[in-house]
Coordinates of C-alpha atoms in Angstrom, one line a residue:
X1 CA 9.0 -15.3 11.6
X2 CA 11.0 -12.4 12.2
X3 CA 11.4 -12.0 8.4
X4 CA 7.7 -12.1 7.5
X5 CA 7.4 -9.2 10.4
X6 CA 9.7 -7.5 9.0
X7 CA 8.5 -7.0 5.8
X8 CA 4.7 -7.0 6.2
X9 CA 4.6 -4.5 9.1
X10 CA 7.1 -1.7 8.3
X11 CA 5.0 0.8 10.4
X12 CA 6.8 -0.6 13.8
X13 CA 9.8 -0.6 12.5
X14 CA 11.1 1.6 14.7
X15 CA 9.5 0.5 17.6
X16 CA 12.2 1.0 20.0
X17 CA 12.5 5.2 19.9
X18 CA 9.4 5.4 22.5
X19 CA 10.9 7.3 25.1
X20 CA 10.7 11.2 23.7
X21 CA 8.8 14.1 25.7
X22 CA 6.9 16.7 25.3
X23 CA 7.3 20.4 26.4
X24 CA 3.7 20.9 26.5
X25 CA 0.7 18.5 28.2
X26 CA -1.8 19.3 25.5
X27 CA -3.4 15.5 25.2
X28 CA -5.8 16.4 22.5
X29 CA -3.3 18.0 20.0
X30 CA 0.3 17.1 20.5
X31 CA 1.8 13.6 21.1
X32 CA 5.3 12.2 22.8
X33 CA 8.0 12.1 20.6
X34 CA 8.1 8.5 19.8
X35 CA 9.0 7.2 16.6
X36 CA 11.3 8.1 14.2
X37 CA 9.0 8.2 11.3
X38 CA 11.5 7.0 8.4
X39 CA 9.3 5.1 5.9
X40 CA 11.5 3.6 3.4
X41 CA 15.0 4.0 5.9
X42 CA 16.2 6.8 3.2
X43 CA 18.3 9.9 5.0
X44 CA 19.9 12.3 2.9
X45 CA 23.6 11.8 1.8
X46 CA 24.2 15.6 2.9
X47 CA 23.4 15.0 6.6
X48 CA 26.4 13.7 7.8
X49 CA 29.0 14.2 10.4
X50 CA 32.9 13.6 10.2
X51 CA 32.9 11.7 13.8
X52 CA 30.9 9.8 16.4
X53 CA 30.8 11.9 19.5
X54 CA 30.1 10.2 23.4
X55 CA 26.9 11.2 24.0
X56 CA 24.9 11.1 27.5
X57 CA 21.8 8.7 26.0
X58 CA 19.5 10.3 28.6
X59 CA 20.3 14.1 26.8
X60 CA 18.4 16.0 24.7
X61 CA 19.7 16.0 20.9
X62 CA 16.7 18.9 19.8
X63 CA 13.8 20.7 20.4
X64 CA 11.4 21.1 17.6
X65 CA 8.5 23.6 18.3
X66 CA 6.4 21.4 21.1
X67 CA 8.5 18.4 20.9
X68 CA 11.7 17.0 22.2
X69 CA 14.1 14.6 20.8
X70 CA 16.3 12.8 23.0
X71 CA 20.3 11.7 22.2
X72 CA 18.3 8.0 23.6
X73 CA 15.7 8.2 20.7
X74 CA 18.6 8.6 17.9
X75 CA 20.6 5.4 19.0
X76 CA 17.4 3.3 19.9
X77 CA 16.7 4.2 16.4
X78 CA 19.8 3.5 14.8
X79 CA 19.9 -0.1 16.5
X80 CA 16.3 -1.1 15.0
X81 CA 16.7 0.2 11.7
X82 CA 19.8 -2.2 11.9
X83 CA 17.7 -5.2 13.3
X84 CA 15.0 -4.4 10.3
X85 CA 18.1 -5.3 7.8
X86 CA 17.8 -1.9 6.7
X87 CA 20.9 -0.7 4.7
X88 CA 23.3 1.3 6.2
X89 CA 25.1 2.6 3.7
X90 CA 23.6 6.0 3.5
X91 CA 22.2 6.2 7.2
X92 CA 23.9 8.4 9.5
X93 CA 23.7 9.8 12.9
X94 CA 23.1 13.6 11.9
X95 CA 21.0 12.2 9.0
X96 CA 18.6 10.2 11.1
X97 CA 18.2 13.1 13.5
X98 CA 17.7 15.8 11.0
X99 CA 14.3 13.5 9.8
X100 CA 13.4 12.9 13.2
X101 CA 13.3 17.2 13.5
X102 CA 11.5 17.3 10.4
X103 CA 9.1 14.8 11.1
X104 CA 8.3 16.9 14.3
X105 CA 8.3 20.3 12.4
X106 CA 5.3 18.6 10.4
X107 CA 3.6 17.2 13.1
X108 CA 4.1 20.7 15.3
X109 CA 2.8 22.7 12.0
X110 CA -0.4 20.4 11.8
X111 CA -1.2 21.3 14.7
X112 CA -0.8 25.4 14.5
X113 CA -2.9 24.7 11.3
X114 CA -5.5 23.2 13.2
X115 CA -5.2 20.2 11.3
X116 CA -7.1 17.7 13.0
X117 CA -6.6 13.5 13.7
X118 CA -9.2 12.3 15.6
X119 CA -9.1 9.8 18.7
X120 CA -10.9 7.0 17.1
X121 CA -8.9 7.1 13.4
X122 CA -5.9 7.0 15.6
X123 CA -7.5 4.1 17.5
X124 CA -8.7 2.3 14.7
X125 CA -5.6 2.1 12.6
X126 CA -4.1 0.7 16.0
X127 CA -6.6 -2.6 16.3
X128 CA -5.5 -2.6 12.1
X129 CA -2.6 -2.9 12.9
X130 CA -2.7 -5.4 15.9
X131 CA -5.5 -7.7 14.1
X132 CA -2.9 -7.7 11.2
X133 CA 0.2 -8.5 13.4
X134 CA -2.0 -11.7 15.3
X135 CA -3.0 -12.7 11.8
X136 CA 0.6 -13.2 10.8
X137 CA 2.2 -14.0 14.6
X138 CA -0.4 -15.9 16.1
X139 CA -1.8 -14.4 19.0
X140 CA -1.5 -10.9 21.0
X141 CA 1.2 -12.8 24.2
X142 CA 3.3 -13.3 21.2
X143 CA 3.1 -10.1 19.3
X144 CA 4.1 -8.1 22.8
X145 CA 7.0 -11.1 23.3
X146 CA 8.1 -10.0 19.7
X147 CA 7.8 -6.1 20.7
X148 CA 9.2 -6.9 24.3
X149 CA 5.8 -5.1 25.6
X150 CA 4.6 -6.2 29.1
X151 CA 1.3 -5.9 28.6
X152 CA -1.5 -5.0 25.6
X153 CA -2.7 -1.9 27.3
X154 CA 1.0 -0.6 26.8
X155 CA 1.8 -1.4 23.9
X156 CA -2.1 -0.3 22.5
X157 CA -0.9 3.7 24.2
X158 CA 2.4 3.0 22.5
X159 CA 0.6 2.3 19.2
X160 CA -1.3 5.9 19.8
X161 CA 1.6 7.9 20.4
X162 CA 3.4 6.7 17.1
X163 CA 0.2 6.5 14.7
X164 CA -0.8 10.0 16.2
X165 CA 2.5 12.1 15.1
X166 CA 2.5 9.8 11.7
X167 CA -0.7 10.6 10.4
X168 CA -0.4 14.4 11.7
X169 CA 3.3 14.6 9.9
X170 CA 1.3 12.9 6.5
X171 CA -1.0 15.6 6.7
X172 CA 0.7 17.8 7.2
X173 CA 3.0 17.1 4.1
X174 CA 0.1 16.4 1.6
X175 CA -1.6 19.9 2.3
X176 CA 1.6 21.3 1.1
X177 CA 1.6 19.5 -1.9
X178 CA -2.3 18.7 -2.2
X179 CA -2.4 21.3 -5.0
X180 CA 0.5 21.0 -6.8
X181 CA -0.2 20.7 -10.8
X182 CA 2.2 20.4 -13.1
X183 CA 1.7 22.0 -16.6
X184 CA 2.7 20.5 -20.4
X185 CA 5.1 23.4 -20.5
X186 CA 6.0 23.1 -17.2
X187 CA 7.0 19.5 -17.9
X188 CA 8.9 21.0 -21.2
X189 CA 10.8 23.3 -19.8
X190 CA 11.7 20.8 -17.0
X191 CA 12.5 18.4 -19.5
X192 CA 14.8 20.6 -21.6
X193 CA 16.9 22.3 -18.3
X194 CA 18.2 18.2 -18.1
X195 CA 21.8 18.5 -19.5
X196 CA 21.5 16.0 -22.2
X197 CA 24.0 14.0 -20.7
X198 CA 22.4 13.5 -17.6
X199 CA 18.7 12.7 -18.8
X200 CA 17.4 9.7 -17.5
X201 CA 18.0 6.1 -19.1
X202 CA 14.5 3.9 -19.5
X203 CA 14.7 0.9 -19.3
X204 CA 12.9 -2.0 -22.0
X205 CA 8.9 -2.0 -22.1
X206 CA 6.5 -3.8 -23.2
X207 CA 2.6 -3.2 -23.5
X208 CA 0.7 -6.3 -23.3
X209 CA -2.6 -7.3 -24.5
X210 CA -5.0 -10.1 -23.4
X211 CA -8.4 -11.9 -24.0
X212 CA -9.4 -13.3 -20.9
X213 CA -12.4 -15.8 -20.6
X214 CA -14.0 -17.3 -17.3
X215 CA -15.0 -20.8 -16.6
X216 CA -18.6 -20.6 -15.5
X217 CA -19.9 -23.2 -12.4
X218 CA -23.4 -24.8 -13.2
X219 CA -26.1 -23.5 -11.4
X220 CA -26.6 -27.1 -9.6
X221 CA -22.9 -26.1 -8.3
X222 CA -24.3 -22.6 -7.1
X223 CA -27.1 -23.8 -5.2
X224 CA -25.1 -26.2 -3.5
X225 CA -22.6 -23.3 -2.4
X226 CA -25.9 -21.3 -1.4
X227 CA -27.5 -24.0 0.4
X228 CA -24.2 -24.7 2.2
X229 CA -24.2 -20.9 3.4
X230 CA -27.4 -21.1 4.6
X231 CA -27.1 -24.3 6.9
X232 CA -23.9 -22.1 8.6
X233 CA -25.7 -18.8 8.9
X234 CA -28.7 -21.0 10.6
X235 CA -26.4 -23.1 12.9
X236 CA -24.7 -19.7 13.8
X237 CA -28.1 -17.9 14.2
X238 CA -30.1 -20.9 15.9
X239 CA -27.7 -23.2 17.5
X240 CA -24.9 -20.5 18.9
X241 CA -22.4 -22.0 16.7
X242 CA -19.2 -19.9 16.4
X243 CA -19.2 -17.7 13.1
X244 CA -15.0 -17.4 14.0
X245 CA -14.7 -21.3 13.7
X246 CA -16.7 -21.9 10.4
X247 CA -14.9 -19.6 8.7
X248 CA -11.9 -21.0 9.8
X249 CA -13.1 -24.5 8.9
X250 CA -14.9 -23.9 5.3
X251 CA -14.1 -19.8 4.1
X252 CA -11.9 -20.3 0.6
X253 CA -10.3 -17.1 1.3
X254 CA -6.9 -17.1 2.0
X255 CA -6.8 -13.5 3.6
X256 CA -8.6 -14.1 6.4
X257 CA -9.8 -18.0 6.4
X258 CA -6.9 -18.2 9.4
X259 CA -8.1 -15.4 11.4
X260 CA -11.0 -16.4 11.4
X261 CA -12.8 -14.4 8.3
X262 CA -11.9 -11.2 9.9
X263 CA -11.3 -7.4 8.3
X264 CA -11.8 -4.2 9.3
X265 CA -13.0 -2.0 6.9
X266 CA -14.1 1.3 5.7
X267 CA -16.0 2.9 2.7
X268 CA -12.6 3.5 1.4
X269 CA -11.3 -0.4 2.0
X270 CA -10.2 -1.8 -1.9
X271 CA -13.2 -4.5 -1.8
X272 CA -15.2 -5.3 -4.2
X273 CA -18.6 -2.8 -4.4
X274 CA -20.9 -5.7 -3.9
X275 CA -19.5 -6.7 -0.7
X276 CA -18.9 -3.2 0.7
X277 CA -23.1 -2.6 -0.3
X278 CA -24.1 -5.8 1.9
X279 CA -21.3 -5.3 4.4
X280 CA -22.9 -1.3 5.2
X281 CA -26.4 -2.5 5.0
X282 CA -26.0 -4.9 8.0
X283 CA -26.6 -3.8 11.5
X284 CA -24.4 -4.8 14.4
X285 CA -24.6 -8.8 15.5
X286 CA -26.8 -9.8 11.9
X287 CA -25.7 -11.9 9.0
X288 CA -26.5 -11.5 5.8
X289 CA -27.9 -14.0 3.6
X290 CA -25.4 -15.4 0.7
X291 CA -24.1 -13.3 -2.0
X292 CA -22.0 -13.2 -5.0
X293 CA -19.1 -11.0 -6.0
X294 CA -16.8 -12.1 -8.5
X295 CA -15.2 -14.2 -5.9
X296 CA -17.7 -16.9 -5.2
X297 CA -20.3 -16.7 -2.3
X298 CA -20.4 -14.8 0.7
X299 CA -22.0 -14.5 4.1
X300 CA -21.0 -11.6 6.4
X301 CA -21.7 -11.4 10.5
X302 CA -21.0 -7.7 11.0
X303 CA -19.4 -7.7 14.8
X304 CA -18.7 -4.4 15.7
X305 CA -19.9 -0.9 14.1
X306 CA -17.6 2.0 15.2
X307 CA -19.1 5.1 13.2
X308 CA -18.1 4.8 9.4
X309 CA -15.3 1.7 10.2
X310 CA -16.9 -1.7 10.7
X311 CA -15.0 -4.9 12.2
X312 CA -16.9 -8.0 10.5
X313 CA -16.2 -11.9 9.5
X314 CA -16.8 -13.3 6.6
X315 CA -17.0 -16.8 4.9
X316 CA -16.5 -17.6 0.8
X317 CA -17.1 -20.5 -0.9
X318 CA -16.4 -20.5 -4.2
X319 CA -18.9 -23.1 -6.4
X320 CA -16.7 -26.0 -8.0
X321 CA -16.1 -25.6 -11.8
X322 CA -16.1 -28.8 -13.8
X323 CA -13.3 -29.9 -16.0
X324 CA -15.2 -29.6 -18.5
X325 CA -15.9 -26.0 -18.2
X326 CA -12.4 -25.3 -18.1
X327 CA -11.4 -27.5 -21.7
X328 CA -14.5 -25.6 -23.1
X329 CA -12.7 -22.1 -22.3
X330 CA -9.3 -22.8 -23.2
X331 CA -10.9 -24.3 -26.4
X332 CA -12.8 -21.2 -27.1
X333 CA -9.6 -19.7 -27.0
X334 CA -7.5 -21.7 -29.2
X335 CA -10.3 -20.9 -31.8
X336 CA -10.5 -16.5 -31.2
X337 CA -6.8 -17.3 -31.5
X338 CA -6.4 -18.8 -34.9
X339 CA -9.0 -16.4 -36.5
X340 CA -7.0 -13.3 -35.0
X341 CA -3.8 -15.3 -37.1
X342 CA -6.0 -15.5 -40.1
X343 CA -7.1 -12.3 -40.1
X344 CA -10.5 -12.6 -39.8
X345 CA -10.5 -9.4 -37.2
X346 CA -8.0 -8.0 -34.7
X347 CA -7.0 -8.6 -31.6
X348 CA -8.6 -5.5 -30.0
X349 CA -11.5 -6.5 -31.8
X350 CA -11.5 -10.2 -30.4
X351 CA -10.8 -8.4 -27.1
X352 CA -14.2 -6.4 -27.1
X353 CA -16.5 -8.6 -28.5
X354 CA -15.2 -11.9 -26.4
X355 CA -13.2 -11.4 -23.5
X356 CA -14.9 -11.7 -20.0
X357 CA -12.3 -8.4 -18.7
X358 CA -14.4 -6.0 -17.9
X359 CA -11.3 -3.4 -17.3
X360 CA -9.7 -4.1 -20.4
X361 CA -12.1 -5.4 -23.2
X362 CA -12.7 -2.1 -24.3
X363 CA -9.2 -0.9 -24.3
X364 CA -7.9 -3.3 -26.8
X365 CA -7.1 -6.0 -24.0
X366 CA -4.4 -3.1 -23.1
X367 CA -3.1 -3.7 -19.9
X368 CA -2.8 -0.7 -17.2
X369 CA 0.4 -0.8 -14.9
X370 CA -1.0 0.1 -11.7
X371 CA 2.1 2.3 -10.7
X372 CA 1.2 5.1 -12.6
X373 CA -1.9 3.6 -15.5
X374 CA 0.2 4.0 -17.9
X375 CA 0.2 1.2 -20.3
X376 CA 3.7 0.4 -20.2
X377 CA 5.8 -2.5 -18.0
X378 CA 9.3 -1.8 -17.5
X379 CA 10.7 -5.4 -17.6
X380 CA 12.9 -5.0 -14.1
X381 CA 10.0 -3.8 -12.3
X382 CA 7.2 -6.4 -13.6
X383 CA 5.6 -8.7 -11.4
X384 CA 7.4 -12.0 -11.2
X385 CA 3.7 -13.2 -12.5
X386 CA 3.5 -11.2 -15.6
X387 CA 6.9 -11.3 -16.7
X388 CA 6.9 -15.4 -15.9
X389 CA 3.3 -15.0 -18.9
X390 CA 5.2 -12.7 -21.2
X391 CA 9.1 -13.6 -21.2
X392 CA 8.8 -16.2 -24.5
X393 CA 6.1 -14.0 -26.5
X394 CA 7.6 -13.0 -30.0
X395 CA 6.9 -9.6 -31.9
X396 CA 3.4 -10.4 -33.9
X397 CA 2.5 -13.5 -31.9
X398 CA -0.2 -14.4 -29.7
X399 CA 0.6 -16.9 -26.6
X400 CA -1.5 -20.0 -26.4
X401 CA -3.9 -20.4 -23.4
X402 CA -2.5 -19.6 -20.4
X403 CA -4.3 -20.9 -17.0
X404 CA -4.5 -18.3 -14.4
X405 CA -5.0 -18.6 -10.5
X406 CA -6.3 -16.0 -8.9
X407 CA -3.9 -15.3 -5.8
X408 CA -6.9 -13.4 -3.8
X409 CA -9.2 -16.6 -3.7
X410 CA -11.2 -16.0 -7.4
X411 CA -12.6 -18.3 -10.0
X412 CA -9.1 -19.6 -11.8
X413 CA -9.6 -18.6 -15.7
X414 CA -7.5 -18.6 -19.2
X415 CA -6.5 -15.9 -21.5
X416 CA -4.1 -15.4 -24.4
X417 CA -1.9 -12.3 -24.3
X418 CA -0.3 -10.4 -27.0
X419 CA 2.9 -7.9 -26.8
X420 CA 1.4 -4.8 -28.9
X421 CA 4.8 -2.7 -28.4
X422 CA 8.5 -3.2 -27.3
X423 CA 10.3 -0.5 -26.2
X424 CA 14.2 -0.8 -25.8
X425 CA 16.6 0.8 -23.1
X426 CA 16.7 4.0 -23.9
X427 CA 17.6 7.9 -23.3
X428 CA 14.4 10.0 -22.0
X429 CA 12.1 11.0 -24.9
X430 CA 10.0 13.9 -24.5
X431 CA 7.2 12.5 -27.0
X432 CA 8.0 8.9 -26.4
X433 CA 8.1 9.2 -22.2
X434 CA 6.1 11.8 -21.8
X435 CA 4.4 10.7 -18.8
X436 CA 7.3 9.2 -16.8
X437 CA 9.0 12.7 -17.2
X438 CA 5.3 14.6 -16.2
X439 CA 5.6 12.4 -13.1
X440 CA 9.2 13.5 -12.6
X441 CA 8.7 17.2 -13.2
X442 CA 5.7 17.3 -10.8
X443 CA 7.8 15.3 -8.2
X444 CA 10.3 18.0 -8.4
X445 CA 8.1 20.8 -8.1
X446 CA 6.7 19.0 -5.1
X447 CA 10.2 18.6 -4.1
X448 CA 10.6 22.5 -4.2
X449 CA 7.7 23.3 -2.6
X450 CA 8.5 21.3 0.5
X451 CA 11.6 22.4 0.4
X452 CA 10.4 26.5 0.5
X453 CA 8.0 25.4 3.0
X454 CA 10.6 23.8 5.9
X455 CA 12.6 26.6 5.1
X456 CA 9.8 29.6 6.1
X457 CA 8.5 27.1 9.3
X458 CA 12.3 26.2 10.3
X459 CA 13.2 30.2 10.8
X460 CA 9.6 30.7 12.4
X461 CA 9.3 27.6 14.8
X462 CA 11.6 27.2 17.7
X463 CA 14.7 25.0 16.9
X464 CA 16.9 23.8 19.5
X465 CA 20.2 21.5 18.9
X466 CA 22.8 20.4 21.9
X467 CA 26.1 21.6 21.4
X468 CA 27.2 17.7 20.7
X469 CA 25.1 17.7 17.4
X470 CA 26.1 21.4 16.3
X471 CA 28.8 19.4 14.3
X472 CA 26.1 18.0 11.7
X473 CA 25.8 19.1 8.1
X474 CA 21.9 19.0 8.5
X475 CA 20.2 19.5 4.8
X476 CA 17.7 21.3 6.2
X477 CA 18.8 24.8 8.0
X478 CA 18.3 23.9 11.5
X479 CA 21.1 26.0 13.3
X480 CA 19.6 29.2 11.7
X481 CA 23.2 29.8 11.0

């Protein structure tokens, strides 16, 4: 258990620096210091501090504008990022603190900006987060257990505090890099000032190519799926039968079929358009009738409206596809397959006029890597998935049908795949790698800019560190030396 927490729900992971205070009471605009806000554990190597000093854990370490960090907050959050299995390596004591200050620089900024984080986003991301951690512990007495919380009220105000200087430290940090563009000559320039001997090493691509087809269910097997909806939306609607428990009992979807068919969602929420358009069209307490997405079936009981976020369940059943439909498909296949080896057109061509991919028919069958849509795969950063598909494909050759289950609950289906273009190990290319080194350049311009800004807000906010940290080589310039 403790290892699934640990990696699904990285945004308690410092859980235990809750006990920071504030040097103004302004409820609707500043929050406790209470989390040390250190997404992926990462401190700079330059922060760092010859000894460990005896510190009085009650003390305070800093003061940051409005907030206060105490000497307790540092070691509470030393000791979880250990407990997370974070690495150590790089993590100091003047490291963690000097991203703990700029956290609160960012968070004390948003609010001189007037940048604003409402009550009920902070809320809301809270129940997220809760419904997310009872999906994957069990039940709310064993989520506060795991968080050593006495009760859900206190641990719900805990939640506030934390999300509250997050989200106005993120904000903070993407209006100063919001409009950031990065030039082609920009990108040149930043390319060329790389000694050559210290440009970047690439690993091997590959860009890959398929023709995906779908195994269609009968329409005797829809109706049954249909009918089936129905008789659960009516013994819901007439008989008072629990929505929660039929989803558990007959939903297909293995993201929520344990919880009951629950999610929380927005406008924004990744789901499919044809369940967002029923989902928004419902009022609060109705169900819809059944639907189809590209997943099966649906029915949706919306339960709770809270202005644009709406907390619903669901149930999917996908309809049955017959054996038959699937040895017709990966027949179908075999055939667009041996008349792309005789010549008879090309794969991009068998792509647009046969494959059932909608997002890559017309590209060829290209496939987009969703890190940056480029259509490259670095072969040590593919998904075990893909690379498990692709590993024995030759230069020139086209895989025989491969059967593919959808991991999200979807129809299973077959495709063939193709690698269009190998690209070895190899030394940055300006014309070959063009847009990993765009994405580098505009990094480091965003780098910059951050940079000029802590700078400008560190010598015009008030900064305050106790003589027992003034021994830390912060990166940042925090002693206004």
């Amino acid at each position: 258990m403790n290892k699934l927490i640990k990696t699904g729900f990285s945004f308690l992971f410092l859980m235990g620096a809750l006990n920071a205070q504030e040097v103004k009471n302004d409820p609707d605009t500043t929050v406790d210091v209470q989390e040390a806000n250190v997404a992926e554990a990462v401190v700079t190597k330059s922060d760092s501090v010859s000894t460990f000093k005896k510190i009085k854990l009650d003390g305070i370490a800093a003061v940051v504008g409005d907030y206060v960090i105490l000497e307790s907050d540092i070691e509470k959050t030393l000791i979880d990022l250990k407990s997370q299995g974070a690495s150590m390596a790089d993590i100091t004591r003047c490291g963690l603190l000097g991203k703990l200050m700029e956290d609160r620089l960012y968070a004390h900024q948003a609010v001189q900006d007037s940048i604003l984080v409402s009550d009920d986003e902070v809320n809301a991301t809270g129940d997220r987060q809760i419904q997310q951690l009872v999906s994957q512990i069990g039940s709310v007495e064993k989520v506060l257990k795991y968080y050593k919380k006495e009760d859900e009220a206190s641990f719900r105000e805990d939640l506030f505090k934390i999300n509250k200087l997050r989200m106005l430290s993120e904000k903070m940090q993407n209006k100063i890099v919001s409009e950031i563009e990065i030039t082609p000559e920009e990108v040149r320039q930043f390319f060329n000032n790389i000694p050559v001997d210290e440009r970047p090493v690439f690993g091997a691509e590959l860009e890959i190519a398929q023709i995906v087809k779908e195994p269609k269910a009968s329409e005797e097997e829809k109706q049954k799926v249909i009918d089936k909806l129905n008789e659960i939306k009516a013994d819901v609607e007439d008989n008072g039968a629990s929505f929660s428990v039929k989803a558990i009992l007959y939903s297909q979807d293995p993201g929520s079929k344990s919880n009951g068919g629950f999610y929380s969602m927005t406008r924004q929420t990744p789901f499919v358009k044809e369940f967002k358009d029923v989902a928004f069209s419902l009022r609060e307490g109705e169900i819809s009738d059944p639907f189809e997405t590209t997943f099966g079936y649906h029915i949706i009981y919306v339960e709770k409206v809270r202005g644009q976020e709406l907390d619903l369940r669901h149930i999917l059943i996908s309809p049955e596809v017959s054996q038959k439909a699937m040895d017709d498909v990966r027949k179908e296949l075999d055939s667009i397959r041996q008349k792309v080896l005789d010549g008879e057109f090309t794969f991009a061509e068998a792509a647009l006029n046969f494959s059932d991919e909608k997002e890559t028919k017309y590209d060829g069958g290209l496939l987009r890597n969703p890190s940056d849509y480029s259509s490259r795969f670095e072969l040590t950063k593919m998904e075990p998935a893909l690379y498990n598909q692709v590993r024995n494909i030759k230069d020139n050759e086209i895989s025989r049908p491969i059967l593919e289950n959808d991991p999200r609950g979807g129809a299973a289906k077959y495709k063939i795949m193709k690698i269009t273009n190998r690209y070895d190990e190899h030394v940055a290319d300006f014309a070959q790698d063009y847009i990993k080194i765009q994405e580098l350049a505009l990094r480091d311009k965003q780098f910059k800019a951050i940079k000029k800004w802590m700078d400008k807000h560190i010598k015009d906010t008030y900064v305050s560190v106790n003589a027992a940290n003034k021994d830390c080589n912060f990166a940042n310039n925090w002693l206004k030396d």
